[in-house]
Short mmCIF file of C-alpha atoms in Angstrom, two decimals:
data_model
loop_
_atom_site.label_atom_id
_atom_site.label_comp_id
_atom_site.label_asym_id
_atom_site.label_seq_id
_atom_site.Cartn_x
_atom_site.Cartn_y
_atom_site.Cartn_z
CA MET A 1 -19.21 36.14 -24.75
CA HIS A 2 -15.99 37.88 -23.76
CA TYR A 3 -14.13 40.47 -25.74
CA THR A 4 -10.41 41.00 -26.18
CA MET A 5 -8.58 44.30 -26.54
CA THR A 6 -9.52 44.35 -30.22
CA THR A 7 -13.16 43.87 -29.23
CA LYS A 8 -13.44 40.60 -31.10
CA PRO A 9 -15.63 38.09 -29.33
CA ILE A 10 -13.91 35.04 -27.87
CA GLU A 11 -15.91 31.96 -28.58
CA ARG A 12 -16.25 29.52 -25.70
CA PRO A 13 -17.44 25.99 -26.17
CA PRO A 14 -20.95 25.51 -24.81
CA VAL A 15 -21.29 23.76 -21.48
CA THR A 16 -22.93 20.47 -22.16
CA GLU A 17 -25.71 19.14 -19.97
CA ASN A 18 -23.58 16.15 -18.94
CA LYS A 19 -20.75 18.45 -17.90
CA LEU A 20 -23.16 20.58 -15.89
CA ILE A 21 -24.61 17.50 -14.17
CA ASP A 22 -21.08 16.30 -13.40
CA LEU A 23 -20.16 19.65 -11.84
CA GLU A 24 -23.37 19.73 -9.79
CA THR A 25 -22.67 16.19 -8.58
CA ARG A 26 -19.14 17.12 -7.56
CA ILE A 27 -20.37 20.20 -5.70
CA ALA A 28 -22.97 18.13 -3.84
CA PHE A 29 -20.29 15.58 -2.90
CA LEU A 30 -17.96 18.33 -1.69
CA GLU A 31 -20.75 19.89 0.39
CA ASP A 32 -21.47 16.51 2.00
CA THR A 33 -17.77 16.00 2.68
CA ALA A 34 -17.48 19.45 4.26
CA ASP A 35 -20.51 18.72 6.47
CA ASP A 36 -19.02 15.38 7.54
CA LEU A 37 -15.68 17.02 8.35
CA ASN A 38 -17.41 19.74 10.37
CA LYS A 39 -19.24 17.08 12.39
CA MET A 40 -15.96 15.24 13.00
CA VAL A 41 -14.23 18.42 14.16
CA TYR A 42 -17.12 19.14 16.54
CA GLN A 43 -17.03 15.60 17.97
CA GLN A 44 -13.24 15.67 18.38
CA THR A 45 -13.38 19.07 20.07
CA LYS A 46 -15.98 17.73 22.50
CA LYS A 47 -13.83 14.66 23.22
CA ILE A 48 -10.77 16.84 23.79
CA ASP A 49 -12.75 19.04 26.20
CA ASP A 50 -13.98 15.93 28.06
CA LEU A 51 -10.44 14.52 28.26
CA LEU A 52 -9.07 17.82 29.55
CA ALA A 53 -11.70 17.81 32.30
CA ILE A 54 -10.73 14.24 33.23
CA ILE A 55 -7.04 15.20 33.32
CA GLN A 56 -7.79 18.16 35.59
CA ASN A 57 -9.79 15.94 37.96
CA LEU A 58 -7.02 13.33 38.02
CA SER A 59 -4.45 16.03 38.71
CA LYS A 60 -6.48 17.33 41.66
CA HIS A 61 -6.94 13.79 42.94
CA MET A 62 -3.21 13.03 42.67
CA LYS A 63 -2.34 16.22 44.57
CA GLN A 64 -4.75 15.19 47.32
CA VAL A 65 -3.27 11.68 47.45
CA GLN A 66 0.26 13.12 47.63
CA SER A 67 -0.84 15.38 50.46
CA ASP A 68 -2.41 12.44 52.28
CA ILE A 69 0.72 10.32 51.80
CA SER A 70 2.96 13.04 53.20
CA ASP A 71 0.81 13.01 56.37
CA ILE A 72 1.43 9.26 56.90
CA LYS A 73 4.33 8.48 59.19
CA PRO A 74 6.69 5.70 58.13
CA MET A 75 6.45 2.34 59.89
CA ASP A 76 10.09 2.37 60.95
CA GLU A 77 9.70 5.61 62.83
CA VAL A 78 9.99 5.08 66.59
CA PRO A 79 6.81 6.04 68.42
CA PRO A 80 7.21 8.90 70.90
CA HIS A 81 6.77 6.67 74.00
CA TYR A 82 10.01 4.68 73.38
#
């Protein structure tokens, strides 16, 4: 019971058993949803990390390919013995 400034008790309706069961059910559902969302965030973070590693490897590979291409002499270049 709660009291007001005049110290009169404020009557609250009793919580029924059905209402309590409903609230417990909702809390359990929300806990399951939070767990599922946490798992999804973990999986997505792992995928993002994996994709970033792939991008870094591709970037290194492309730089190497560009370096190799710049070392190739064009076909229309006259060889030095002409």
